[in-house]
PDB file of C-alpha atoms in Angstrom:
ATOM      1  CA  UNK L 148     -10.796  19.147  -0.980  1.00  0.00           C
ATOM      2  CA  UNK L 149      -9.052  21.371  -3.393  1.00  0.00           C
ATOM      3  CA  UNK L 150     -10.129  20.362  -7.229  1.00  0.00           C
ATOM      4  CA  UNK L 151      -8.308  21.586 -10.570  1.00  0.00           C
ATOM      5  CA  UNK L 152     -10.886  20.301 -13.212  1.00  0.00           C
ATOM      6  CA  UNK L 153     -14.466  20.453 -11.586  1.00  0.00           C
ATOM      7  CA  UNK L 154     -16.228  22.725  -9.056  1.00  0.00           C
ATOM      8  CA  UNK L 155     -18.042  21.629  -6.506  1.00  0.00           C
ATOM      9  CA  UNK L 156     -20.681  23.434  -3.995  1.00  0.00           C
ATOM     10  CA  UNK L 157     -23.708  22.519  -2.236  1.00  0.00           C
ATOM     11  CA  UNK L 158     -27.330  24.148  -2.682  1.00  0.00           C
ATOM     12  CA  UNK L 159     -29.363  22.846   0.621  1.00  0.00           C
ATOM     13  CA  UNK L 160     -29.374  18.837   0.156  1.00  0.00           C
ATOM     14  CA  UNK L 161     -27.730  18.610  -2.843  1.00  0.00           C
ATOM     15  CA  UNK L 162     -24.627  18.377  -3.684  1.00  0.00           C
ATOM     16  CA  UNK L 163     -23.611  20.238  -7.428  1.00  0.00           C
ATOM     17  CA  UNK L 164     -20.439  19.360  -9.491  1.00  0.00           C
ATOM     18  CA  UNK L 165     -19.687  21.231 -12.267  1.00  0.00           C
ATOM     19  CA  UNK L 166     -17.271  20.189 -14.994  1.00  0.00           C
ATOM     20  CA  UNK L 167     -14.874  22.586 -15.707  1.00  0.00           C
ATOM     21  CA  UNK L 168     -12.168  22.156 -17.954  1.00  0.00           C
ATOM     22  CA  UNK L 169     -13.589  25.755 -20.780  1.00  0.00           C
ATOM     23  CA  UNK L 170     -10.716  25.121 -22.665  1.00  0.00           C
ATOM     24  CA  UNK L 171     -11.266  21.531 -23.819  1.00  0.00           C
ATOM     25  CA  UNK L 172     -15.038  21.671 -23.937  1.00  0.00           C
ATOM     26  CA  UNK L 173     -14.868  19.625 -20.615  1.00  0.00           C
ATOM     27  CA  UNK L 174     -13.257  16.626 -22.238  1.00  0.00           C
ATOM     28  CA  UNK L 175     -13.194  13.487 -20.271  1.00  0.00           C
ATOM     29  CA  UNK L 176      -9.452  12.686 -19.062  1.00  0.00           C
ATOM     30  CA  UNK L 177      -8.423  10.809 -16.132  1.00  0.00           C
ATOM     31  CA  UNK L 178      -7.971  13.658 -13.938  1.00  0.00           C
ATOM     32  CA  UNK L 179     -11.432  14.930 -14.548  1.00  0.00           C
ATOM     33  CA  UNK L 180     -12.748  11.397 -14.211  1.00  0.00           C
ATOM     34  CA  UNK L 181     -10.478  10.896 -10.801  1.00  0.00           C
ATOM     35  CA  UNK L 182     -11.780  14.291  -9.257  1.00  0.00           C
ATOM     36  CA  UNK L 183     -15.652  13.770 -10.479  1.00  0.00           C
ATOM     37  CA  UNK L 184     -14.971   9.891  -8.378  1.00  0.00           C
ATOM     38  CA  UNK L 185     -13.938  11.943  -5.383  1.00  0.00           C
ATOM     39  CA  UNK L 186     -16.272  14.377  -5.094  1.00  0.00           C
ATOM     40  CA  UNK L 187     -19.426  11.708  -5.809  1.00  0.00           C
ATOM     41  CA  UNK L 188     -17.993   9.737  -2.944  1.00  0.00           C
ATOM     42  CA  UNK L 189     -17.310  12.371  -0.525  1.00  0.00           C
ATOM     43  CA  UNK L 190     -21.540  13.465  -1.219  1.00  0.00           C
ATOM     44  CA  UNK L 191     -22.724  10.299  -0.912  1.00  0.00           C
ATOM     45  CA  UNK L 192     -21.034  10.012   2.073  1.00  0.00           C
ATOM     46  CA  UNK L 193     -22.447  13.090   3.575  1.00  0.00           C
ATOM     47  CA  UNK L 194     -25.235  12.629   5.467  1.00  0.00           C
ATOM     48  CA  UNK L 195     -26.325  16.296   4.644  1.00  0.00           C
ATOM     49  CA  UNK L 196     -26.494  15.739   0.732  1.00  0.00           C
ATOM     50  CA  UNK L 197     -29.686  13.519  -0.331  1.00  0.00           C
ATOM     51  CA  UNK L 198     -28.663  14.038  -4.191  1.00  0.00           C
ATOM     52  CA  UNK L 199     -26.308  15.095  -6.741  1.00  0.00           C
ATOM     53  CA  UNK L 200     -26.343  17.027  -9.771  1.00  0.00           C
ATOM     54  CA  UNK L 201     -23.124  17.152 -12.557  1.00  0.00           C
ATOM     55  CA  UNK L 202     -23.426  19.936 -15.192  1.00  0.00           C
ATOM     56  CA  UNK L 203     -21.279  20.858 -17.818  1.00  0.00           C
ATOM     57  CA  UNK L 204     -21.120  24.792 -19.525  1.00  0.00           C
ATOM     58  CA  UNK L 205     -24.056  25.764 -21.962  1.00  0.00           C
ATOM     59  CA  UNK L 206     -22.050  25.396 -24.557  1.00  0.00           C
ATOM     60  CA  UNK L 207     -20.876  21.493 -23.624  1.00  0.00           C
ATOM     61  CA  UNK L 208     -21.796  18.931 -20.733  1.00  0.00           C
ATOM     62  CA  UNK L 209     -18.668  17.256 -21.944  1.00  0.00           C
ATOM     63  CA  UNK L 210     -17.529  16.925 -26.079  1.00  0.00           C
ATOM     64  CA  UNK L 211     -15.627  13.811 -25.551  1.00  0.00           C
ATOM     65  CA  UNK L 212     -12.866  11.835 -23.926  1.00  0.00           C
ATOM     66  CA  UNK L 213      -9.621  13.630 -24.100  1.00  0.00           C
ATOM     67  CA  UNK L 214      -8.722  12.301 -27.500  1.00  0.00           C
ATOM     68  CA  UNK L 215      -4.556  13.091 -26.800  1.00  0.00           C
ATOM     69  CA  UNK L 216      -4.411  11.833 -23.794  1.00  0.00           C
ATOM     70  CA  UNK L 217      -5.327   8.455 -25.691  1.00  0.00           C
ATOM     71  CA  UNK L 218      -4.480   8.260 -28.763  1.00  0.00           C
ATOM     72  CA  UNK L 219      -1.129   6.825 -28.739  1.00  0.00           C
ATOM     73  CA  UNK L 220      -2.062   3.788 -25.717  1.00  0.00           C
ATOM     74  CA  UNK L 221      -1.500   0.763 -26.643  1.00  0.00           C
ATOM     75  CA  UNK L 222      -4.514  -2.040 -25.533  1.00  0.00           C
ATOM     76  CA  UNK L 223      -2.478  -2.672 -22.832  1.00  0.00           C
ATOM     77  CA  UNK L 224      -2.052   0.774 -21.536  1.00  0.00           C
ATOM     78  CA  UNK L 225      -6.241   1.259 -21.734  1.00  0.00           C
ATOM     79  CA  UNK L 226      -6.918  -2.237 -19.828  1.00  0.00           C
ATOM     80  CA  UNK L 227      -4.173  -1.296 -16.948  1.00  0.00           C
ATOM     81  CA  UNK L 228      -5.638   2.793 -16.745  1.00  0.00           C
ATOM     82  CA  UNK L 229      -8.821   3.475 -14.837  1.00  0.00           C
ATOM     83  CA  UNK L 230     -10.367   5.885 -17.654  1.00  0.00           C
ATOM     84  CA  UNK L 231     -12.933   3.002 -18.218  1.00  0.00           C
ATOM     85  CA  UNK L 232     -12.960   1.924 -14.646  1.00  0.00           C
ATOM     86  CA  UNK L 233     -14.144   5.403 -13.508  1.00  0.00           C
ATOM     87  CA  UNK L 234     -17.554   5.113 -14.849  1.00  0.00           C
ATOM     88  CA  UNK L 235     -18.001   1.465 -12.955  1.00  0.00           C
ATOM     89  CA  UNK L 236     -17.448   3.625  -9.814  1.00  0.00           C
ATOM     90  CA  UNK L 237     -20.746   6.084 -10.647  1.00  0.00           C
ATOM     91  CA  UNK L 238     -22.556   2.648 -10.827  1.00  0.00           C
ATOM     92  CA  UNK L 239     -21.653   2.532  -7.193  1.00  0.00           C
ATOM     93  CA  UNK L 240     -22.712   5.552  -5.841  1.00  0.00           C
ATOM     94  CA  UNK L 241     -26.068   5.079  -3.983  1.00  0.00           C
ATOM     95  CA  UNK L 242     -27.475   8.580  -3.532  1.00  0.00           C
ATOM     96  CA  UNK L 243     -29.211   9.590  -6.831  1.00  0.00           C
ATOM     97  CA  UNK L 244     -27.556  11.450  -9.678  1.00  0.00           C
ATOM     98  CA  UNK L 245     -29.106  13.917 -11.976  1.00  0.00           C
ATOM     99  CA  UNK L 246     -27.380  15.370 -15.337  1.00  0.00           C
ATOM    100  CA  UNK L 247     -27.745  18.722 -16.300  1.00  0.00           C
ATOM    101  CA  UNK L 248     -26.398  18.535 -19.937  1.00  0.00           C
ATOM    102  CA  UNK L 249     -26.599  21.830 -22.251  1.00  0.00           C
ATOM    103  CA  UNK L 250     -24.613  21.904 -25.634  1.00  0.00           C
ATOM    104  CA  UNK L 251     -22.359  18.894 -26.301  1.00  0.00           C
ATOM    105  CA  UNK L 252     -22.612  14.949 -24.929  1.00  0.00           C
ATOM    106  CA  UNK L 253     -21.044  13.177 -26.677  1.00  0.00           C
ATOM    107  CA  UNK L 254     -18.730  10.171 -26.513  1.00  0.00           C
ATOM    108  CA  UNK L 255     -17.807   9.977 -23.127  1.00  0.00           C
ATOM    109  CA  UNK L 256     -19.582  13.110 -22.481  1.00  0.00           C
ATOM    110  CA  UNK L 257     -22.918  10.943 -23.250  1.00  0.00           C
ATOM    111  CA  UNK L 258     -21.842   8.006 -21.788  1.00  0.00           C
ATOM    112  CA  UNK L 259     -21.155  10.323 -19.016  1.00  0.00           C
ATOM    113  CA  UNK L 260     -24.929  11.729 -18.927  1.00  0.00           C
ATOM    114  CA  UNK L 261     -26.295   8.187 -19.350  1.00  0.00           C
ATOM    115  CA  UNK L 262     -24.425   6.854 -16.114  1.00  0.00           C
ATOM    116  CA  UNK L 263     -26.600   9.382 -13.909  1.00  0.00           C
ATOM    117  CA  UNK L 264     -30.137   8.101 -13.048  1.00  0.00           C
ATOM    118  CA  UNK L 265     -31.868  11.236 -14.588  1.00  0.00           C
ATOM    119  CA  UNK L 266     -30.947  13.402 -17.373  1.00  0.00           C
ATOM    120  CA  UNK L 267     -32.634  17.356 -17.714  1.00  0.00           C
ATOM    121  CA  UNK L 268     -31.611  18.829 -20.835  1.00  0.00           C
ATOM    122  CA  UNK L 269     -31.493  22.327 -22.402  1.00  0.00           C
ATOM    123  CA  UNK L 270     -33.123  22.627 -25.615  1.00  0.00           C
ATOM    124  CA  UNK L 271     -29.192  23.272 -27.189  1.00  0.00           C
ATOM    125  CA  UNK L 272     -28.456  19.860 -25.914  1.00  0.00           C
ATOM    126  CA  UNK L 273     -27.139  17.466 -28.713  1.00  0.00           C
ATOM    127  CA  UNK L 274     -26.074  13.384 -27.774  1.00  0.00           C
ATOM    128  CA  UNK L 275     -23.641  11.405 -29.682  1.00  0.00           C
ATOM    129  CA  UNK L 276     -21.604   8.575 -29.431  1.00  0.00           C
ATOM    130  CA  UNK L 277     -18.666   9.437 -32.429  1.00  0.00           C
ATOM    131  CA  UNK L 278     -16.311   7.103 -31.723  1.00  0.00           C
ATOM    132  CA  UNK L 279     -16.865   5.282 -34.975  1.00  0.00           C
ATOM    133  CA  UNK L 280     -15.314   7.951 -36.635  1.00  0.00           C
ATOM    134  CA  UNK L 281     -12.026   7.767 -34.649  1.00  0.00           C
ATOM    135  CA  UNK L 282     -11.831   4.278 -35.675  1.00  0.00           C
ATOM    136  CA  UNK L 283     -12.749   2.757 -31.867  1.00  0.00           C
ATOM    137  CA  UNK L 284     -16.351   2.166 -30.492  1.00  0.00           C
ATOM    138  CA  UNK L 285     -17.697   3.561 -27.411  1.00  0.00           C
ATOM    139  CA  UNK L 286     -16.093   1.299 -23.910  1.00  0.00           C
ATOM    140  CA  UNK L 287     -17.426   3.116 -21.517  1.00  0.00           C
ATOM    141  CA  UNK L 288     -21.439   2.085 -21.804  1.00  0.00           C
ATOM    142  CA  UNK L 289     -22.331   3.670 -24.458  1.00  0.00           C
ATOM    143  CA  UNK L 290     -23.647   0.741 -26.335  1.00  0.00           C
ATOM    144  CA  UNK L 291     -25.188  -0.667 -23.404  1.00  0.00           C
ATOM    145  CA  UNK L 292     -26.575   2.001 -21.938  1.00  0.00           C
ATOM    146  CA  UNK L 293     -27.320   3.662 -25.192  1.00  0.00           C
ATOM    147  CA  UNK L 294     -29.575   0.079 -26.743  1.00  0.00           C
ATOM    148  CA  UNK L 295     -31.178   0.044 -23.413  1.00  0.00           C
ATOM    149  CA  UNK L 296     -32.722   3.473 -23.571  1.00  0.00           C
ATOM    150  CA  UNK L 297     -33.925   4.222 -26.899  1.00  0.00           C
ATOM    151  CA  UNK L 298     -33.721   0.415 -28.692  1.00  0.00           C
ATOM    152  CA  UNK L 299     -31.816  -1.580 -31.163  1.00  0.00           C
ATOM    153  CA  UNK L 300     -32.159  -0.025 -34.786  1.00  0.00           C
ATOM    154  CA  UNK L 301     -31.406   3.715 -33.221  1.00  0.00           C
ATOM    155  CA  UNK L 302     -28.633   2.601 -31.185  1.00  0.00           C
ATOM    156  CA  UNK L 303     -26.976   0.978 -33.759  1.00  0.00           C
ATOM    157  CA  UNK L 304     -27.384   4.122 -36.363  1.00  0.00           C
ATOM    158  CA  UNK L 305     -25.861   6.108 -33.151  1.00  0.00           C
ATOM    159  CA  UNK L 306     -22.931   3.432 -32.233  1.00  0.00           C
ATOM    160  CA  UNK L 307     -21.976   2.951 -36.533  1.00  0.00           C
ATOM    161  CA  UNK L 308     -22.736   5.907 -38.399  1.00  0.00           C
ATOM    162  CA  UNK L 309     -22.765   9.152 -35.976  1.00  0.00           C
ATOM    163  CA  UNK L 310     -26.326   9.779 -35.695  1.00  0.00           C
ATOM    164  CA  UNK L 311     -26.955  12.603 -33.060  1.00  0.00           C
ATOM    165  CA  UNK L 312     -29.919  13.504 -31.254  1.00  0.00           C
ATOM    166  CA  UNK L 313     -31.291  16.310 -30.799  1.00  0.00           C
ATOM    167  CA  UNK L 314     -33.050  17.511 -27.321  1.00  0.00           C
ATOM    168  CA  UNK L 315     -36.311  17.173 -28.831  1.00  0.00           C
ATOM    169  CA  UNK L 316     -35.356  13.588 -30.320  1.00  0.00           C
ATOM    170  CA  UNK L 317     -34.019  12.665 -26.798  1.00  0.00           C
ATOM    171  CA  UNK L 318     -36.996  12.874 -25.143  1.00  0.00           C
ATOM    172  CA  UNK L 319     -39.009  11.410 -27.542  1.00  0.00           C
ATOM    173  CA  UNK L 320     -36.738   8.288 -27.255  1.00  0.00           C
ATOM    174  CA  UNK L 321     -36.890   8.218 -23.510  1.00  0.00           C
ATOM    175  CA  UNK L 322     -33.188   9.144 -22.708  1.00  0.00           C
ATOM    176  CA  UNK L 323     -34.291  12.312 -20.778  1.00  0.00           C
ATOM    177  CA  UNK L 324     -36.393  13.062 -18.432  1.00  0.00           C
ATOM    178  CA  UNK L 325     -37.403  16.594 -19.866  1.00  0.00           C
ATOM    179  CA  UNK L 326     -36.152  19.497 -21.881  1.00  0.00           C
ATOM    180  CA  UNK L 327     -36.222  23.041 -21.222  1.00  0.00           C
ATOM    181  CA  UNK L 328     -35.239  26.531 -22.064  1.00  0.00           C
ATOM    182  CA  UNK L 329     -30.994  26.842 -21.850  1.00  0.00           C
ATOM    183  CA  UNK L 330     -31.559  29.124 -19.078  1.00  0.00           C
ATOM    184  CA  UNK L 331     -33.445  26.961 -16.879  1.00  0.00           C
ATOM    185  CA  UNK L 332     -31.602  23.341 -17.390  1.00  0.00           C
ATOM    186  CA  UNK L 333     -29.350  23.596 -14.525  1.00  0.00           C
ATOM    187  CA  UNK L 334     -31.903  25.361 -12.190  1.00  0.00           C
ATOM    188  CA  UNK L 335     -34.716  22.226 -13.359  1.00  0.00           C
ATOM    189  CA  UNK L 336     -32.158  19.694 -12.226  1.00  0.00           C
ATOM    190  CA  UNK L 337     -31.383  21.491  -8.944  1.00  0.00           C
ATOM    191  CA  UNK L 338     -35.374  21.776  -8.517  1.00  0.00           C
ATOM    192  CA  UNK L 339     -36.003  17.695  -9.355  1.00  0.00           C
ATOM    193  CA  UNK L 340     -32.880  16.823  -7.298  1.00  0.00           C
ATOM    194  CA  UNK L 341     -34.138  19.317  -3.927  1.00  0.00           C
ATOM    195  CA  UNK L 342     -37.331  17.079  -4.483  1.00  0.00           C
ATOM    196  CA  UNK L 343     -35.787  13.707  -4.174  1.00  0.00           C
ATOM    197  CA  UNK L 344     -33.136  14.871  -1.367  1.00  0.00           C
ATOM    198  CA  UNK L 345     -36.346  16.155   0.833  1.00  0.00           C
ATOM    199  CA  UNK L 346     -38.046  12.353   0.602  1.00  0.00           C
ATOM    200  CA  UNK L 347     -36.909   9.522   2.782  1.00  0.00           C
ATOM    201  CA  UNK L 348     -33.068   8.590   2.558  1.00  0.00           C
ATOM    202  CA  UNK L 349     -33.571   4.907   3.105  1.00  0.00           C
ATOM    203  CA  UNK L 350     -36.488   4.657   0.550  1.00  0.00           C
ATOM    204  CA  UNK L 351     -34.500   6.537  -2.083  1.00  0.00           C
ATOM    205  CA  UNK L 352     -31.604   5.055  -2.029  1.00  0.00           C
ATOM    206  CA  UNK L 353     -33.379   1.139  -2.101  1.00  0.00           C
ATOM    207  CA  UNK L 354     -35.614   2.545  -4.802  1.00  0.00           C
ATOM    208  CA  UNK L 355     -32.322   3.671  -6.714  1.00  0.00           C
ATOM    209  CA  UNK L 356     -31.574   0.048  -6.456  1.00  0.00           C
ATOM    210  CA  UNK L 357     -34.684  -1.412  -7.421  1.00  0.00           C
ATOM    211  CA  UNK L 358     -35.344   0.508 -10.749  1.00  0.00           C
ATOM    212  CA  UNK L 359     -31.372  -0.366 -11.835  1.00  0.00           C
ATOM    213  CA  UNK L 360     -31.610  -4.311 -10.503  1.00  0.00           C
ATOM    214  CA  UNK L 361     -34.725  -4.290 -13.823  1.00  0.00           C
ATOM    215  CA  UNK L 362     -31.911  -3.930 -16.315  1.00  0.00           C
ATOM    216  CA  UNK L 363     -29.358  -6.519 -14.771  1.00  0.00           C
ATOM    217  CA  UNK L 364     -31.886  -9.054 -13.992  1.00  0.00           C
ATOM    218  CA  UNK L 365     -34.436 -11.411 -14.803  1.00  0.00           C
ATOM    219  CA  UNK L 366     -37.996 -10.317 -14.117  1.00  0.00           C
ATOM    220  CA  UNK L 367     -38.127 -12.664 -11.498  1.00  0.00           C
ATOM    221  CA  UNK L 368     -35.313 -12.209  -9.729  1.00  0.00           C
ATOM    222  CA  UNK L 369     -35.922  -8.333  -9.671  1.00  0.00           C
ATOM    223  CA  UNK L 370     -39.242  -8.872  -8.210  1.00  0.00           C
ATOM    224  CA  UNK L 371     -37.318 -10.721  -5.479  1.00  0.00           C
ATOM    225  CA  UNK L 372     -34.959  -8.093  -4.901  1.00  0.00           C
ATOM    226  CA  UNK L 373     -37.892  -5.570  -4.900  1.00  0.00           C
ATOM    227  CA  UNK L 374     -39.519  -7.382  -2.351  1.00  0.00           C
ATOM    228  CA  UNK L 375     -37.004  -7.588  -0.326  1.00  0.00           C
ATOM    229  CA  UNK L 376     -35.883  -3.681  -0.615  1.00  0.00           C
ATOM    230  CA  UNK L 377     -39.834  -3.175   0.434  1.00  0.00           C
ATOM    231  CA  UNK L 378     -39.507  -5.574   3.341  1.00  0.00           C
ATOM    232  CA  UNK L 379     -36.669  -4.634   4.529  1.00  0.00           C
ATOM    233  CA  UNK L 380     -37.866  -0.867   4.400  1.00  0.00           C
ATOM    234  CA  UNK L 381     -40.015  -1.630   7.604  1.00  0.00           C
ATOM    235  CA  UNK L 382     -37.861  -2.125   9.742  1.00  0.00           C
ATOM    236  CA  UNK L 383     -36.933   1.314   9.628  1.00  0.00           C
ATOM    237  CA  UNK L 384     -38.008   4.565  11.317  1.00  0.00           C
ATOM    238  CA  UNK L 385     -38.932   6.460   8.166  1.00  0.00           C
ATOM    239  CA  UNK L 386     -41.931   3.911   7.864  1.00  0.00           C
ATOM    240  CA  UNK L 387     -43.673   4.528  10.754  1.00  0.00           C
ATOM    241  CA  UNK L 388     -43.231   8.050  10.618  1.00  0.00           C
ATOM    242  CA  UNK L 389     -44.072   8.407   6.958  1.00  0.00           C
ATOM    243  CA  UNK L 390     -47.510   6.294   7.299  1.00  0.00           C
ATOM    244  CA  UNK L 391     -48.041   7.903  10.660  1.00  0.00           C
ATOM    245  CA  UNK L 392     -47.645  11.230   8.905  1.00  0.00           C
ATOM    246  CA  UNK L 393     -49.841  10.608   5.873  1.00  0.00           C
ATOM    247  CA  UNK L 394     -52.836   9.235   8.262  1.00  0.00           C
ATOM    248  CA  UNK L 395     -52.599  12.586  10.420  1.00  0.00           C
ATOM    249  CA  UNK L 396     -52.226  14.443   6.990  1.00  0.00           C
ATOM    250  CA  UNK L 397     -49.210  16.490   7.642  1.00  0.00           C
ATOM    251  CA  UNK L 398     -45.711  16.478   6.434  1.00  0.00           C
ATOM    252  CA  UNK L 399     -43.578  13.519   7.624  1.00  0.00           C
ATOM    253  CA  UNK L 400     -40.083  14.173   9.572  1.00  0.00           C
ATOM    254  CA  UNK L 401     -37.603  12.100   7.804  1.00  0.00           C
ATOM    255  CA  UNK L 402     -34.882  10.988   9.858  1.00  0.00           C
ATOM    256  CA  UNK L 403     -33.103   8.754   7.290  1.00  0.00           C
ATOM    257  CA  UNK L 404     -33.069   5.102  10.017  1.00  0.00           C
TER     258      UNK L 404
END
């Protein structure tokens, strides 16, 4: 499929999209948001592609949602356009997702970064969500997303008054996984994601599930969905081969059933 704002290749199992839209800093509008939907799908469709990384420039992952392209919609106009929906449909996608986010995130371009399961980050890399100062709060998860990862008090000097984060203060706060040198970021997210592609589909993907059911539901009903997940886990292929492997100590054959 032929793209106009993001590119899109595969390394081995993985499946990179790249955000590409130089001119705007790789703001967020709907045919970004559209495009980035199709290609996700089409990869986690493809049985060749065990996980995904999105990357911006080194200069910005994404600065923003296309402020024009919004600014004169009225409330009815947002509700009955899919900018907002967009993000729901990352929430779907079962394969994992890894950000590679150098220079800007912010507004949507954060909320953006926080929808993947793992963010890698260059040391340049800088999160924000501005909207406050457009007169609008973030509606795309940022507040969510945002409290769950690095707590109340932060998230609120983030969501009203513009704080930013730095790389360094990102990982600190547990929103990334790990920072590095601007000239490895993108090549440390392709690294982590060949990792996860080359373990067992079935197990990833119910894993994926798993971690996100902790921040939906109770503690007891995400130890029931758990269980299940592990149950459910042996009736597959992957099981036997994996324990058979790792009691005749060699490298298991994953054949994703």
């Amino acid at each position: 499929m032929s793209y106009t704002t993001i590119l899109t290749e595969t390394r081995g199992r993985v499946g990179l999209i790249t955000l590409n839209r130089p001119e705007a800093m790789n703001a967020l509008n709907g045919t970004l948001l559209s495009e980035l939907m199709a290609a996700l799908s089409a990869f986690d469709a493809d049985d060749n592609i065990g996980a995904m990384v999105i990357t911006g420039s080194e200069r910005a992952f994404a600065a923003g949602a296309d402020i024009k392209e919004m600014a004169e919609a009225s409330a009815v106009e947002m509700l009955a356009g899919s900018f907002v929906e967009s993000f729901d449909g990352i929430r779907k996608i079962r394969k994992p997702i890894i950000a590679a986010v150098s220079g800007y995130a912010l507004g949507g371009g954060c909320e953006l970064a926080m929808s993947c399961d793992m963010l890698v980050a260059s040391e340049t890399a800088k999160f924000g969500q501005p909207e406050v100062t457009i007169g609008v709060i973030p509606g795309a998860g940022g507040t969510q997303r945002l409290t769950r990862a690095v707590g109340k008090a932060l998230a609120m000097e983030m969501v009203l008054n513009n704080r930013t984060l730095s790389a360094a203060e990102a990982l600190q706060y547990g929103l990334v996984n790990r920072v590095v040198p601007v000239e490895r970021y993108l090549d440390e997210a392709l690294a982590l994601a060949t990792e996860i592609a080359g373990r067992a589909p079935l197990a990833v993907r119910l894993g994926k599930e798993a971690v996100n059911k902790a921040f939906e539901l109770s503690l007891s009903e995400g130890l029931e969905a758990e269980r299940r997940a592990f149950y459910m886990l042996f009736a597959t292929q992957d099981q036997k081969e994996g324990m058979k492997a790792f009691v005749e100590k060699r490298k298991p054959d994953w054949k994703g059933y």
